[in-house]
XYZ file of C-alpha atoms in Angstrom:
334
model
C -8.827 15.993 7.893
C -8.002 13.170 5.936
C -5.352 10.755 8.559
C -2.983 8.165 6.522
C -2.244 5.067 7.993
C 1.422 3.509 8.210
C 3.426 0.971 7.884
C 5.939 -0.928 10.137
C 9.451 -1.521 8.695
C 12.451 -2.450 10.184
C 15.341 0.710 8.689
C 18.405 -1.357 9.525
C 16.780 -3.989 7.023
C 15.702 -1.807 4.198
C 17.529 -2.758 0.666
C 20.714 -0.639 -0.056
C 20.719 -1.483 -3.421
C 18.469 -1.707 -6.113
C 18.742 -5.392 -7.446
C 17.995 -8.007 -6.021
C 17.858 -11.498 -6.806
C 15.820 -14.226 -5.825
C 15.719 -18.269 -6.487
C 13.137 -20.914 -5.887
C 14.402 -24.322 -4.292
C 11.673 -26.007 -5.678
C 8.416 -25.348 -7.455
C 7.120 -26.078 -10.949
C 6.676 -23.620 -14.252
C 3.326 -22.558 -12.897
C 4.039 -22.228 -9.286
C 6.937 -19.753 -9.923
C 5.268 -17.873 -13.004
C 2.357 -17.290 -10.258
C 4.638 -16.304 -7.521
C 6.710 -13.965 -9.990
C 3.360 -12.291 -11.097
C 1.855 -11.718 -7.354
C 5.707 -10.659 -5.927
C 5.983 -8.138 -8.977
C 3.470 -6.237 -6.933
C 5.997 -5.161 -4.723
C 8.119 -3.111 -7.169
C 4.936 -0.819 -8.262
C 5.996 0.904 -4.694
C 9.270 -0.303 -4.288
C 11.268 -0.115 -7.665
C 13.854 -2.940 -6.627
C 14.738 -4.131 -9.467
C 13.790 -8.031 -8.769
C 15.829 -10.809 -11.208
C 15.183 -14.863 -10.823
C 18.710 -16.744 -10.374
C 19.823 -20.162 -10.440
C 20.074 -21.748 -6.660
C 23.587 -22.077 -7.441
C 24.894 -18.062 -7.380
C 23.965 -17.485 -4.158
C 20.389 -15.541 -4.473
C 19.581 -12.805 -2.154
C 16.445 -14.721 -1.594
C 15.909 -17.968 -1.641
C 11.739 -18.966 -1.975
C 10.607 -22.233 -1.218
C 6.879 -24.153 -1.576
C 5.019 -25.847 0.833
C 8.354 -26.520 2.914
C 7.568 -26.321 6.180
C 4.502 -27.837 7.547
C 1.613 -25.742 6.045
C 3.549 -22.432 7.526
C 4.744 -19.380 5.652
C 7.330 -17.025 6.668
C 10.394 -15.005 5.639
C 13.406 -13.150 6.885
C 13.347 -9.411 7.577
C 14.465 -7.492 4.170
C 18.363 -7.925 3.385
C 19.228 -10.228 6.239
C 18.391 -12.886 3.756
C 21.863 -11.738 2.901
C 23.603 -13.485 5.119
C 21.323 -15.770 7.197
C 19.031 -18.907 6.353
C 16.742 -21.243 7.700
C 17.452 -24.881 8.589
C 14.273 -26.438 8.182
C 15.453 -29.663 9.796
C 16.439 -27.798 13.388
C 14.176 -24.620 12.460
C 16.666 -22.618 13.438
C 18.415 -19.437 11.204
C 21.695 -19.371 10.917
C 24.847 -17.316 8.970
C 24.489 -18.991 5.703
C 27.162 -17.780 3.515
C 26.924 -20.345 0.595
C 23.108 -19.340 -0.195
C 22.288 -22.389 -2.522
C 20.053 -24.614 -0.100
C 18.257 -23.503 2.529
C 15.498 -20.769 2.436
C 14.787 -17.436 3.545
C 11.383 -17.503 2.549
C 8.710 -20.014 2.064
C 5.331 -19.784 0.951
C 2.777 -22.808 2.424
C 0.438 -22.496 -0.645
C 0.778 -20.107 -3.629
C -1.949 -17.993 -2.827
C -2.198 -13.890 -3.129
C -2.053 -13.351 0.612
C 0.336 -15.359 1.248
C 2.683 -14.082 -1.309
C 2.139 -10.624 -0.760
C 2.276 -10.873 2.989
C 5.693 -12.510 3.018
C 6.415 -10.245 0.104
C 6.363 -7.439 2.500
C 8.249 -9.180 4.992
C 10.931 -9.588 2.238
C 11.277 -5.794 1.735
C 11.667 -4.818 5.468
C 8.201 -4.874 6.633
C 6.557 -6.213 9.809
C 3.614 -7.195 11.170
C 0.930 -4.234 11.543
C -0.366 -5.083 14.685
C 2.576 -4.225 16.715
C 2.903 -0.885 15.414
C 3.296 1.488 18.404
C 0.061 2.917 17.692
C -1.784 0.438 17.232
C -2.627 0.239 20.793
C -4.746 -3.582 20.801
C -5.356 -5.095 24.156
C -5.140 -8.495 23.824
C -7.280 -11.170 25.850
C -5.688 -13.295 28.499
C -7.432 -16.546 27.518
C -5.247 -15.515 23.959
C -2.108 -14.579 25.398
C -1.521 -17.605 27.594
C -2.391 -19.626 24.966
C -5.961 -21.325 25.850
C -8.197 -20.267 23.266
C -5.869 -21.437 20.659
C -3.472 -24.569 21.971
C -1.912 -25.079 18.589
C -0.257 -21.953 18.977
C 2.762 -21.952 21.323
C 3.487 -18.751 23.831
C 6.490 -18.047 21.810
C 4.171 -17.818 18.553
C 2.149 -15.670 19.868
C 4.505 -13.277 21.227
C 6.557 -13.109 18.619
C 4.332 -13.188 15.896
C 0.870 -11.257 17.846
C 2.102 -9.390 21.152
C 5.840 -8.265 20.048
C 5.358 -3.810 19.454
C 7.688 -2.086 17.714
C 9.122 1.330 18.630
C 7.774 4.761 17.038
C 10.639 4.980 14.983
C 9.488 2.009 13.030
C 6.154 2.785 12.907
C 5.728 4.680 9.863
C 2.273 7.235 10.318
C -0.800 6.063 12.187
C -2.224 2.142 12.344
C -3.817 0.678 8.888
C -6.271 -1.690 9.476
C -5.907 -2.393 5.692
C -2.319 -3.383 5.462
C -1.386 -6.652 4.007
C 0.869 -6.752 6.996
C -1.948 -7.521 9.308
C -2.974 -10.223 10.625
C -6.649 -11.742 10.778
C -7.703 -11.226 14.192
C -11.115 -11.539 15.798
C -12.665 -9.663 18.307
C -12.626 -12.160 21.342
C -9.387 -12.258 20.923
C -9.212 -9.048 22.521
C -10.609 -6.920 25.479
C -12.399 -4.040 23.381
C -13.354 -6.099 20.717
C -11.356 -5.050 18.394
C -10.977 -7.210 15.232
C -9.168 -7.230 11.841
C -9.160 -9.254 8.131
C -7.054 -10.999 6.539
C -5.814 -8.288 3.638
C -5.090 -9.731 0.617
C -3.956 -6.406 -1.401
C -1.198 -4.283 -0.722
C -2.899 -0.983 0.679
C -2.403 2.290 -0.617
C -0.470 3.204 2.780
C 1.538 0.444 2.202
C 2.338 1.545 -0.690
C 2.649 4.993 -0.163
C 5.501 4.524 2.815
C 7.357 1.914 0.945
C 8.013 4.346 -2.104
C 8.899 6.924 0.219
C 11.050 4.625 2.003
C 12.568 3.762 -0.997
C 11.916 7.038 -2.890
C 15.797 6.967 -4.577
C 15.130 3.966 -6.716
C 12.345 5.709 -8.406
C 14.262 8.782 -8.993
C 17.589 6.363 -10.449
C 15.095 4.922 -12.692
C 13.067 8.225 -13.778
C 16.211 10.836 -13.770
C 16.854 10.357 -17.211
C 12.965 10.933 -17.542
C 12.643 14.293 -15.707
C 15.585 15.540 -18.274
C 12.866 15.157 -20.842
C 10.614 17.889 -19.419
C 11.031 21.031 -21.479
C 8.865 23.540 -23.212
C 6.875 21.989 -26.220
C 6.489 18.714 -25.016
C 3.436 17.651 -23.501
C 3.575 15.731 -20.424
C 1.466 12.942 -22.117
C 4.154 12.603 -25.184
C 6.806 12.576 -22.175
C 4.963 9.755 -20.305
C 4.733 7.297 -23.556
C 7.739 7.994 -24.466
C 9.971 7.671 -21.210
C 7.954 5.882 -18.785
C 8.145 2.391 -19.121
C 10.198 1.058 -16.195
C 7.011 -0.922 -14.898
C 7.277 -2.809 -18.087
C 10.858 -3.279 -19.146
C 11.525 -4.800 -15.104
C 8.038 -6.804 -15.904
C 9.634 -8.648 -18.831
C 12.381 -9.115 -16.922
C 11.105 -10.680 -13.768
C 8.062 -12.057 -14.522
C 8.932 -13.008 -17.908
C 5.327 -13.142 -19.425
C 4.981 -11.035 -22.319
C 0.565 -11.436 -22.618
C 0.536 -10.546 -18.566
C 2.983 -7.937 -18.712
C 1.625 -6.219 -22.141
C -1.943 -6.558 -20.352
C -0.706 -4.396 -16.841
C 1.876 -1.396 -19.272
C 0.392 1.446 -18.724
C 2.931 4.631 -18.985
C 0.658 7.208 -18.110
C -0.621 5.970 -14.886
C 3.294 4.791 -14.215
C 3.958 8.760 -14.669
C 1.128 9.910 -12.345
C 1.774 7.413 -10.106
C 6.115 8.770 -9.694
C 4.212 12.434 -9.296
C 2.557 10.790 -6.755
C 5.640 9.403 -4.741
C 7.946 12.417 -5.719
C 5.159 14.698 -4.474
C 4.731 12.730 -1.172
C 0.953 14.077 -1.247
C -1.773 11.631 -0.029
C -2.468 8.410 -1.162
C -4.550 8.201 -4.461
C -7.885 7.433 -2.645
C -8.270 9.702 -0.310
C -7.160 12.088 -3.097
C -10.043 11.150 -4.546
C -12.191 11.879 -1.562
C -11.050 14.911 -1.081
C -12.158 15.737 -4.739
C -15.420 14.215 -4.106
C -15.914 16.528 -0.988
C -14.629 19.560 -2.810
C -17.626 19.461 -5.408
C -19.910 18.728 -2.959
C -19.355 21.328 -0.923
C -19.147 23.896 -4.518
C -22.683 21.970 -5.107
C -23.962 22.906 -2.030
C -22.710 26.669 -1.721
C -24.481 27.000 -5.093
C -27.651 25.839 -3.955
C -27.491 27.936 -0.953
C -26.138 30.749 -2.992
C -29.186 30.388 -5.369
C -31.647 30.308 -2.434
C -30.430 33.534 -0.826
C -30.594 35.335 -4.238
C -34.455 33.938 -4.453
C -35.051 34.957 -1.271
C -33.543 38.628 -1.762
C -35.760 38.874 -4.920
C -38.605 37.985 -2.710
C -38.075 40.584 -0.489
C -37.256 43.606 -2.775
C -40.627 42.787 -4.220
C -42.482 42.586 -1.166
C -40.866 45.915 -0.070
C -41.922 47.343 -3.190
C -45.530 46.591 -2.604
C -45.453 48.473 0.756
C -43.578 50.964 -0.460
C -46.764 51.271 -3.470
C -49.424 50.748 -0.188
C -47.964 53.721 1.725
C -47.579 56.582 -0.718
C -50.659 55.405 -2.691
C -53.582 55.843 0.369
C -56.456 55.228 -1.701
C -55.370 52.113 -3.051
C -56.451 49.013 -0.450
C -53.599 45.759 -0.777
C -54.837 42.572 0.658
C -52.213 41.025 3.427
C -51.599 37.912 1.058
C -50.386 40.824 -1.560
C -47.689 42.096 1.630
């Protein structure tokens, strides 16, 4: 049996709507355009609709560079909403202007980083405390000796904190972008982990279902299409292009965007999520292990049909050696 793995996600944080907007306090042309194209990622399993803003009109999220200290973080989904983080005292507070403070920031524009904090930014939490996940943790880690630049409180909250079952979506994924890097003397049974830098299928997989009714507000008019005489191929060209149109809008380069349109896969990929069926790998290994299995029942089908052809002739020759008595068969002819 083929097991997914989940994802953790906070439910009272999940987006309610469907746009959301997001400024950069500071940044240059090719930071942002990077950050954009990495962040876009999100909305392959997500479909929230993701639109850059000035500072000034009060951005659901507000992304800063390099702000604090070589450390990146971000707020839990939509309480960006409402809260910020003063960078000064480090402390979040109700924040109900939204033009200078940030609820995200980013220490270096790199693919982890964005995608990790990304996640963060859509309701997701850290992997390793989901409730299955079951890691026992050292004591020379948890009191804070084999890494003194961490402080107890980082650990805890960001290592040792476990989330209940309810926000534990399926089993543990060891490839979630959610997880940290963490080596095996860190704990008791040597487990260990790497530092993801792609969104996993799982991830992916329980984030559209999580937010399976923005893909079906922006593919209803799409399934209307679907009627006798049209192919599903003509259908897909034709209708899905969401990935693209929300591409050009966010991300706002037409060579990257033009590069990544592809409105077939876009279609298999909403059969996918509206189907709920496993994620497109281990689809794929199931295929694999159906043929091999066909393979090897024909093999074994073709040897038992040699080997009854073997023995109908061999029962033939007794048959010949017993009613003929005057005829003499060498035991290499039996």
């Amino acid at each position: 049996d083929v097991q997914l793995a989940g994802l953790v996600v906070d439910p009272n944080f999940v987006w309610k709507k469907q746009t959301v907007t997001i400024a950069f306090l500071n940044g240059d042309y090719k930071e942002r355009l990077e950050f954009r194209k990495i962040y876009f990622e999100w909305f392959k399993c997500s479909h929230i609709h993701f639109i850059e803003a000035p500072l000034n009109q009060s951005a659901d999220i507000r992304v800063g560079f390099g702000l604090d200290k070589g450390r990146s973080w971000s707020l839990i989904g939509s309480l960006s909403t409402e809260y910020s983080v003063n960078l000064t005292s480090g402390k979040v507070y109700r924040d109900f202007k939204r033009d200078f403070h940030p609820s995200m920031v980013i220490a270096s524009v790199s693919r982890r980083s964005i995608l990790h904090e990304g996640g963060h930014s859509l309701s997701a939490k850290h992997e390793h405390g989901h409730a299955l996940a079951n890691i026992s943790w050292h004591p020379y880690f948890t009191n804070g000796k084999m890494f003194p630049q961490m402080t107890i409180d980082y650990i805890q909250n960001n290592y040792l904190q476990t989330f209940p079952l309810n926000q534990s979506l399926g089993p543990f994924d060891k490839k979630s972008v959610m997880l940290y890097k963490i080596f095996p003397a860190m704990t008791t049974d040597n487990f260990s982990s790497n530092l993801n830098e792609d969104i996993s299928m799982n991830d992916q997989f329980y984030s559209s279902q999580i937010y399976r009714h923005f893909f079906d507000n922006d593919y209803k008019q799409c399934e209307k299409k679907i009627y006798p005489g049209k192919s599903n191929v003509q259908i897909a060209l034709e209708c899905y292009t969401t990935w693209y149109t929300q591409c050009m809008r966010f991300v706002r380069d037409g060579e990257f965007c033009e590069h990544h349109r592809n409105p077939w896969k876009e279609y298999q990929y909403f059969l996918w999520v509206k189907n709920e069926t496993l994620p497109l790998p281990y689809r794929r290994v199931q295929t694999n292990g159906t043929i091999i299995v066909i393979i090897l029942l024909l093999v074994l089908l073709v040897c038992i049909c040699a080997l009854l052809v073997w023995q109908h002739r061999r029962l033939r020759r007794i048959e010949r050696y017993l009613t003929s008595p005057g005829q003499q068969l060498s035991r290499s002819e039996l």
